[in-house]
Amino acid sequence: MSTYSETIGSKLNDLLEKTYDAEKGFKKAAENTEHYNLKAFFERKAQERYNFGHELKSEIQSFGQNVDSGDSMAGKAHRTWMDIKALFSSDNEESMLEEAIRGEKASVEEYEDVLNETALPPSTANLLMKQKNTIEGGLATIKRLEDLN
């Protein structure tokens, strides 16, 4: 069985950091809307990312790698941008949905980048594929919500 290299550990920690960012971003979006269905959706997505983070941490630790914690400057900037857009946008919900779509598409690309790593142990590849598929399913839901809005 393959072992984790520092490169894989680093990529997974980057993914974990972005998962924290996404969780916080979805929480922020839920705070910034009064629309019941959107609030519920954003809260579900925040919980999903919280769960992803725990799964990623367990996977990283199971291979003896150190887990980084915290969020990135890019994530903080994105949440600040969502706050500004919410403050000045006449169509707050649509703006948040557009940001969510953009963020989810970026997440899928980040997962694909790590999945393209040839030395991933099967447990890691399976976990990442499951999470990526969940994000892709969420993208379809966001697009449906955007159409309803």
mmCIF file with all atom_site columns, C-alpha atoms in Angstrom:
data_model
loop_
_atom_site.group_PDB
_atom_site.id
_atom_site.type_symbol
_atom_site.label_atom_id
_atom_site.label_alt_id
_atom_site.label_comp_id
_atom_site.label_asym_id
_atom_site.label_entity_id
_atom_site.label_seq_id
_atom_site.pdbx_PDB_ins_code
_atom_site.Cartn_x
_atom_site.Cartn_y
_atom_site.Cartn_z
_atom_site.occupancy
_atom_site.B_iso_or_equiv
_atom_site.pdbx_formal_charge
_atom_site.auth_seq_id
_atom_site.auth_comp_id
_atom_site.auth_asym_id
_atom_site.auth_atom_id
_atom_site.pdbx_PDB_model_num
ATOM 1   C CA . MET A 1 1   ? 0.000   0.000  0.000   1.00 0.00 ? 1   MET A CA 1
ATOM 2   C CA . SER A 1 2   ? 1.211   3.487  -0.778  1.00 0.00 ? 2   SER A CA 1
ATOM 3   C CA . THR A 1 3   ? 2.283   5.766  2.020   1.00 0.00 ? 3   THR A CA 1
ATOM 4   C CA . TYR A 1 4   ? 1.637   9.447  2.326   1.00 0.00 ? 4   TYR A CA 1
ATOM 5   C CA . SER A 1 5   ? 4.359   11.683 1.067   1.00 0.00 ? 5   SER A CA 1
ATOM 6   C CA . GLU A 1 6   ? 4.885   15.185 2.366   1.00 0.00 ? 6   GLU A CA 1
ATOM 7   C CA . THR A 1 7   ? 3.414   16.414 -0.923  1.00 0.00 ? 7   THR A CA 1
ATOM 8   C CA . ILE A 1 8   ? 0.173   14.493 -0.430  1.00 0.00 ? 8   ILE A CA 1
ATOM 9   C CA . GLY A 1 9   ? 0.000   15.529 3.224   1.00 0.00 ? 9   GLY A CA 1
ATOM 10  C CA . SER A 1 10  ? 0.465   19.152 2.179   1.00 0.00 ? 10  SER A CA 1
ATOM 11  C CA . LYS A 1 11  ? -2.220  18.926 -0.521  1.00 0.00 ? 11  LYS A CA 1
ATOM 12  C CA . LEU A 1 12  ? -4.666  17.346 1.908   1.00 0.00 ? 12  LEU A CA 1
ATOM 13  C CA . ASN A 1 13  ? -3.947  20.033 4.501   1.00 0.00 ? 13  ASN A CA 1
ATOM 14  C CA . ASP A 1 14  ? -4.580  22.679 1.817   1.00 0.00 ? 14  ASP A CA 1
ATOM 15  C CA . LEU A 1 15  ? -7.870  20.951 1.028   1.00 0.00 ? 15  LEU A CA 1
ATOM 16  C CA . LEU A 1 16  ? -8.701  20.858 4.739   1.00 0.00 ? 16  LEU A CA 1
ATOM 17  C CA . GLU A 1 17  ? -7.995  24.598 5.056   1.00 0.00 ? 17  GLU A CA 1
ATOM 18  C CA . LYS A 1 18  ? -10.284 25.304 2.097   1.00 0.00 ? 18  LYS A CA 1
ATOM 19  C CA . THR A 1 19  ? -12.923 23.055 3.666   1.00 0.00 ? 19  THR A CA 1
ATOM 20  C CA . TYR A 1 20  ? -12.773 25.230 6.801   1.00 0.00 ? 20  TYR A CA 1
ATOM 21  C CA . ASP A 1 21  ? -13.083 28.295 4.562   1.00 0.00 ? 21  ASP A CA 1
ATOM 22  C CA . ALA A 1 22  ? -16.132 26.850 2.792   1.00 0.00 ? 22  ALA A CA 1
ATOM 23  C CA . GLU A 1 23  ? -17.795 25.961 6.103   1.00 0.00 ? 23  GLU A CA 1
ATOM 24  C CA . LYS A 1 24  ? -17.333 29.521 7.366   1.00 0.00 ? 24  LYS A CA 1
ATOM 25  C CA . GLY A 1 25  ? -18.478 30.948 4.028   1.00 0.00 ? 25  GLY A CA 1
ATOM 26  C CA . PHE A 1 26  ? -21.697 28.928 4.081   1.00 0.00 ? 26  PHE A CA 1
ATOM 27  C CA . LYS A 1 27  ? -22.334 29.983 7.683   1.00 0.00 ? 27  LYS A CA 1
ATOM 28  C CA . LYS A 1 28  ? -21.834 33.602 6.649   1.00 0.00 ? 28  LYS A CA 1
ATOM 29  C CA . ALA A 1 29  ? -24.207 33.183 3.695   1.00 0.00 ? 29  ALA A CA 1
ATOM 30  C CA . ALA A 1 30  ? -26.856 31.681 6.011   1.00 0.00 ? 30  ALA A CA 1
ATOM 31  C CA . GLU A 1 31  ? -26.505 34.732 8.278   1.00 0.00 ? 31  GLU A CA 1
ATOM 32  C CA . ASN A 1 32  ? -26.906 37.100 5.327   1.00 0.00 ? 32  ASN A CA 1
ATOM 33  C CA . THR A 1 33  ? -30.231 35.814 3.997   1.00 0.00 ? 33  THR A CA 1
ATOM 34  C CA . GLU A 1 34  ? -33.777 35.877 5.289   1.00 0.00 ? 34  GLU A CA 1
ATOM 35  C CA . HIS A 1 35  ? -34.947 33.485 2.552   1.00 0.00 ? 35  HIS A CA 1
ATOM 36  C CA . TYR A 1 36  ? -35.959 30.323 4.434   1.00 0.00 ? 36  TYR A CA 1
ATOM 37  C CA . ASN A 1 37  ? -34.919 27.770 1.779   1.00 0.00 ? 37  ASN A CA 1
ATOM 38  C CA . LEU A 1 38  ? -31.573 29.463 1.121   1.00 0.00 ? 38  LEU A CA 1
ATOM 39  C CA . LYS A 1 39  ? -30.813 29.760 4.826   1.00 0.00 ? 39  LYS A CA 1
ATOM 40  C CA . ALA A 1 40  ? -31.568 26.054 5.316   1.00 0.00 ? 40  ALA A CA 1
ATOM 41  C CA . PHE A 1 41  ? -29.474 25.124 2.277   1.00 0.00 ? 41  PHE A CA 1
ATOM 42  C CA . PHE A 1 42  ? -26.475 27.201 3.401   1.00 0.00 ? 42  PHE A CA 1
ATOM 43  C CA . GLU A 1 43  ? -26.726 25.770 6.926   1.00 0.00 ? 43  GLU A CA 1
ATOM 44  C CA . ARG A 1 44  ? -26.779 22.217 5.497   1.00 0.00 ? 44  ARG A CA 1
ATOM 45  C CA . LYS A 1 45  ? -23.730 23.003 3.348   1.00 0.00 ? 45  LYS A CA 1
ATOM 46  C CA . ALA A 1 46  ? -21.872 24.427 6.363   1.00 0.00 ? 46  ALA A CA 1
ATOM 47  C CA . GLN A 1 47  ? -22.594 21.241 8.338   1.00 0.00 ? 47  GLN A CA 1
ATOM 48  C CA . GLU A 1 48  ? -21.526 19.139 5.357   1.00 0.00 ? 48  GLU A CA 1
ATOM 49  C CA . ARG A 1 49  ? -18.188 20.952 5.208   1.00 0.00 ? 49  ARG A CA 1
ATOM 50  C CA . TYR A 1 50  ? -17.768 20.586 8.974   1.00 0.00 ? 50  TYR A CA 1
ATOM 51  C CA . ASN A 1 51  ? -18.200 16.838 8.529   1.00 0.00 ? 51  ASN A CA 1
ATOM 52  C CA . PHE A 1 52  ? -15.800 16.825 5.552   1.00 0.00 ? 52  PHE A CA 1
ATOM 53  C CA . GLY A 1 53  ? -13.198 18.531 7.727   1.00 0.00 ? 53  GLY A CA 1
ATOM 54  C CA . HIS A 1 54  ? -13.431 15.849 10.394  1.00 0.00 ? 54  HIS A CA 1
ATOM 55  C CA . GLU A 1 55  ? -13.198 13.107 7.782   1.00 0.00 ? 55  GLU A CA 1
ATOM 56  C CA . LEU A 1 56  ? -10.142 14.739 6.210   1.00 0.00 ? 56  LEU A CA 1
ATOM 57  C CA . LYS A 1 57  ? -8.468  15.237 9.591   1.00 0.00 ? 57  LYS A CA 1
ATOM 58  C CA . SER A 1 58  ? -8.993  11.587 10.495  1.00 0.00 ? 58  SER A CA 1
ATOM 59  C CA . GLU A 1 59  ? -7.625  10.451 7.143   1.00 0.00 ? 59  GLU A CA 1
ATOM 60  C CA . ILE A 1 60  ? -4.532  12.669 7.425   1.00 0.00 ? 60  ILE A CA 1
ATOM 61  C CA . GLN A 1 61  ? -3.864  11.515 10.981  1.00 0.00 ? 61  GLN A CA 1
ATOM 62  C CA . SER A 1 62  ? -4.355  7.842  10.123  1.00 0.00 ? 62  SER A CA 1
ATOM 63  C CA . PHE A 1 63  ? -1.246  8.081  7.942   1.00 0.00 ? 63  PHE A CA 1
ATOM 64  C CA . GLY A 1 64  ? 0.833   9.833  10.585  1.00 0.00 ? 64  GLY A CA 1
ATOM 65  C CA . GLN A 1 65  ? 0.703   13.307 9.077   1.00 0.00 ? 65  GLN A CA 1
ATOM 66  C CA . ASN A 1 66  ? 0.283   16.519 11.059  1.00 0.00 ? 66  ASN A CA 1
ATOM 67  C CA . VAL A 1 67  ? -2.995  18.386 10.650  1.00 0.00 ? 67  VAL A CA 1
ATOM 68  C CA . ASP A 1 68  ? -2.888  22.133 10.035  1.00 0.00 ? 68  ASP A CA 1
ATOM 69  C CA . SER A 1 69  ? -5.774  24.189 11.336  1.00 0.00 ? 69  SER A CA 1
ATOM 70  C CA . GLY A 1 70  ? -7.140  27.607 10.633  1.00 0.00 ? 70  GLY A CA 1
ATOM 71  C CA . ASP A 1 71  ? -8.406  29.338 7.560   1.00 0.00 ? 71  ASP A CA 1
ATOM 72  C CA . SER A 1 72  ? -6.707  30.950 4.627   1.00 0.00 ? 72  SER A CA 1
ATOM 73  C CA . MET A 1 73  ? -6.361  34.603 3.718   1.00 0.00 ? 73  MET A CA 1
ATOM 74  C CA . ALA A 1 74  ? -8.215  33.840 0.481   1.00 0.00 ? 74  ALA A CA 1
ATOM 75  C CA . GLY A 1 75  ? -11.120 32.426 2.507   1.00 0.00 ? 75  GLY A CA 1
ATOM 76  C CA . LYS A 1 76  ? -11.238 35.484 4.759   1.00 0.00 ? 76  LYS A CA 1
ATOM 77  C CA . ALA A 1 77  ? -11.185 37.743 1.711   1.00 0.00 ? 77  ALA A CA 1
ATOM 78  C CA . HIS A 1 78  ? -13.984 35.759 0.061   1.00 0.00 ? 78  HIS A CA 1
ATOM 79  C CA . ARG A 1 79  ? -16.207 36.014 3.158   1.00 0.00 ? 79  ARG A CA 1
ATOM 80  C CA . THR A 1 80  ? -15.517 39.756 3.400   1.00 0.00 ? 80  THR A CA 1
ATOM 81  C CA . TRP A 1 81  ? -16.448 40.102 -0.277  1.00 0.00 ? 81  TRP A CA 1
ATOM 82  C CA . MET A 1 82  ? -19.708 38.204 0.376   1.00 0.00 ? 82  MET A CA 1
ATOM 83  C CA . ASP A 1 83  ? -20.470 40.622 3.241   1.00 0.00 ? 83  ASP A CA 1
ATOM 84  C CA . ILE A 1 84  ? -19.831 43.647 1.014   1.00 0.00 ? 84  ILE A CA 1
ATOM 85  C CA . LYS A 1 85  ? -21.952 42.219 -1.805  1.00 0.00 ? 85  LYS A CA 1
ATOM 86  C CA . ALA A 1 86  ? -24.760 41.451 0.666   1.00 0.00 ? 86  ALA A CA 1
ATOM 87  C CA . LEU A 1 87  ? -24.620 44.999 1.989   1.00 0.00 ? 87  LEU A CA 1
ATOM 88  C CA . PHE A 1 88  ? -24.770 46.749 -1.397  1.00 0.00 ? 88  PHE A CA 1
ATOM 89  C CA . SER A 1 89  ? -26.566 44.280 -3.632  1.00 0.00 ? 89  SER A CA 1
ATOM 90  C CA . SER A 1 90  ? -30.200 44.799 -4.465  1.00 0.00 ? 90  SER A CA 1
ATOM 91  C CA . ASP A 1 91  ? -30.452 41.070 -5.210  1.00 0.00 ? 91  ASP A CA 1
ATOM 92  C CA . ASN A 1 92  ? -28.636 39.683 -2.195  1.00 0.00 ? 92  ASN A CA 1
ATOM 93  C CA . GLU A 1 93  ? -29.723 36.050 -2.616  1.00 0.00 ? 93  GLU A CA 1
ATOM 94  C CA . GLU A 1 94  ? -28.737 35.823 -6.271  1.00 0.00 ? 94  GLU A CA 1
ATOM 95  C CA . SER A 1 95  ? -25.309 37.315 -5.505  1.00 0.00 ? 95  SER A CA 1
ATOM 96  C CA . MET A 1 96  ? -24.735 34.798 -2.721  1.00 0.00 ? 96  MET A CA 1
ATOM 97  C CA . LEU A 1 97  ? -25.817 31.921 -4.954  1.00 0.00 ? 97  LEU A CA 1
ATOM 98  C CA . GLU A 1 98  ? -23.427 33.098 -7.678  1.00 0.00 ? 98  GLU A CA 1
ATOM 99  C CA . GLU A 1 99  ? -20.596 33.219 -5.131  1.00 0.00 ? 99  GLU A CA 1
ATOM 100 C CA . ALA A 1 100 ? -21.551 29.768 -3.862  1.00 0.00 ? 100 ALA A CA 1
ATOM 101 C CA . ILE A 1 101 ? -21.448 28.395 -7.425  1.00 0.00 ? 101 ILE A CA 1
ATOM 102 C CA . ARG A 1 102 ? -18.046 29.963 -8.002  1.00 0.00 ? 102 ARG A CA 1
ATOM 103 C CA . GLY A 1 103 ? -16.714 28.576 -4.728  1.00 0.00 ? 103 GLY A CA 1
ATOM 104 C CA . GLU A 1 104 ? -18.108 25.096 -5.320  1.00 0.00 ? 104 GLU A CA 1
ATOM 105 C CA . LYS A 1 105 ? -16.638 24.941 -8.831  1.00 0.00 ? 105 LYS A CA 1
ATOM 106 C CA . ALA A 1 106 ? -13.251 25.893 -7.353  1.00 0.00 ? 106 ALA A CA 1
ATOM 107 C CA . SER A 1 107 ? -13.664 23.161 -4.719  1.00 0.00 ? 107 SER A CA 1
ATOM 108 C CA . VAL A 1 108 ? -14.345 20.534 -7.377  1.00 0.00 ? 108 VAL A CA 1
ATOM 109 C CA . GLU A 1 109 ? -11.177 21.602 -9.218  1.00 0.00 ? 109 GLU A CA 1
ATOM 110 C CA . GLU A 1 110 ? -9.150  21.397 -5.991  1.00 0.00 ? 110 GLU A CA 1
ATOM 111 C CA . TYR A 1 111 ? -10.460 17.893 -5.294  1.00 0.00 ? 111 TYR A CA 1
ATOM 112 C CA . GLU A 1 112 ? -9.653  16.837 -8.849  1.00 0.00 ? 112 GLU A CA 1
ATOM 113 C CA . ASP A 1 113 ? -6.118  18.172 -8.437  1.00 0.00 ? 113 ASP A CA 1
ATOM 114 C CA . VAL A 1 114 ? -5.546  16.025 -5.349  1.00 0.00 ? 114 VAL A CA 1
ATOM 115 C CA . LEU A 1 115 ? -7.309  13.010 -6.894  1.00 0.00 ? 115 LEU A CA 1
ATOM 116 C CA . ASN A 1 116 ? -4.930  13.209 -9.861  1.00 0.00 ? 116 ASN A CA 1
ATOM 117 C CA . GLU A 1 117 ? -2.096  12.446 -7.428  1.00 0.00 ? 117 GLU A CA 1
ATOM 118 C CA . THR A 1 118 ? -1.104  8.929  -8.423  1.00 0.00 ? 118 THR A CA 1
ATOM 119 C CA . ALA A 1 119 ? 0.192   7.844  -5.004  1.00 0.00 ? 119 ALA A CA 1
ATOM 120 C CA . LEU A 1 120 ? -3.061  8.215  -3.080  1.00 0.00 ? 120 LEU A CA 1
ATOM 121 C CA . PRO A 1 121 ? -3.941  5.283  -0.843  1.00 0.00 ? 121 PRO A CA 1
ATOM 122 C CA . PRO A 1 122 ? -7.349  3.774  -1.731  1.00 0.00 ? 122 PRO A CA 1
ATOM 123 C CA . SER A 1 123 ? -8.991  5.038  1.482   1.00 0.00 ? 123 SER A CA 1
ATOM 124 C CA . THR A 1 124 ? -7.956  8.618  0.679   1.00 0.00 ? 124 THR A CA 1
ATOM 125 C CA . ALA A 1 125 ? -8.988  8.398  -2.973  1.00 0.00 ? 125 ALA A CA 1
ATOM 126 C CA . ASN A 1 126 ? -12.392 6.965  -1.984  1.00 0.00 ? 126 ASN A CA 1
ATOM 127 C CA . LEU A 1 127 ? -12.972 9.667  0.654   1.00 0.00 ? 127 LEU A CA 1
ATOM 128 C CA . LEU A 1 128 ? -12.031 12.481 -1.727  1.00 0.00 ? 128 LEU A CA 1
ATOM 129 C CA . MET A 1 129 ? -14.167 11.063 -4.546  1.00 0.00 ? 129 MET A CA 1
ATOM 130 C CA . LYS A 1 130 ? -17.173 10.800 -2.199  1.00 0.00 ? 130 LYS A CA 1
ATOM 131 C CA . GLN A 1 131 ? -16.718 14.398 -1.011  1.00 0.00 ? 131 GLN A CA 1
ATOM 132 C CA . LYS A 1 132 ? -16.193 15.699 -4.553  1.00 0.00 ? 132 LYS A CA 1
ATOM 133 C CA . ASN A 1 133 ? -19.368 13.942 -5.745  1.00 0.00 ? 133 ASN A CA 1
ATOM 134 C CA . THR A 1 134 ? -21.305 15.490 -2.848  1.00 0.00 ? 134 THR A CA 1
ATOM 135 C CA . ILE A 1 135 ? -20.032 18.955 -3.812  1.00 0.00 ? 135 ILE A CA 1
ATOM 136 C CA . GLU A 1 136 ? -21.013 18.365 -7.449  1.00 0.00 ? 136 GLU A CA 1
ATOM 137 C CA . GLY A 1 137 ? -24.500 17.319 -6.324  1.00 0.00 ? 137 GLY A CA 1
ATOM 138 C CA . GLY A 1 138 ? -24.709 20.504 -4.266  1.00 0.00 ? 138 GLY A CA 1
ATOM 139 C CA . LEU A 1 139 ? -23.795 22.547 -7.328  1.00 0.00 ? 139 LEU A CA 1
ATOM 140 C CA . ALA A 1 140 ? -26.866 21.244 -9.124  1.00 0.00 ? 140 ALA A CA 1
ATOM 141 C CA . THR A 1 141 ? -28.989 22.219 -6.109  1.00 0.00 ? 141 THR A CA 1
ATOM 142 C CA . ILE A 1 142 ? -27.506 25.729 -6.027  1.00 0.00 ? 142 ILE A CA 1
ATOM 143 C CA . LYS A 1 143 ? -28.318 26.172 -9.718  1.00 0.00 ? 143 LYS A CA 1
ATOM 144 C CA . ARG A 1 144 ? -31.919 25.054 -9.081  1.00 0.00 ? 144 ARG A CA 1
ATOM 145 C CA . LEU A 1 145 ? -32.204 27.487 -6.161  1.00 0.00 ? 145 LEU A CA 1
ATOM 146 C CA . GLU A 1 146 ? -30.840 30.249 -8.378  1.00 0.00 ? 146 GLU A CA 1
ATOM 147 C CA . ASP A 1 147 ? -33.554 29.501 -10.964 1.00 0.00 ? 147 ASP A CA 1
ATOM 148 C CA . LEU A 1 148 ? -36.271 29.682 -8.274  1.00 0.00 ? 148 LEU A CA 1
ATOM 149 C CA . ASN A 1 149 ? -35.005 32.955 -6.877  1.00 0.00 ? 149 ASN A CA 1
#
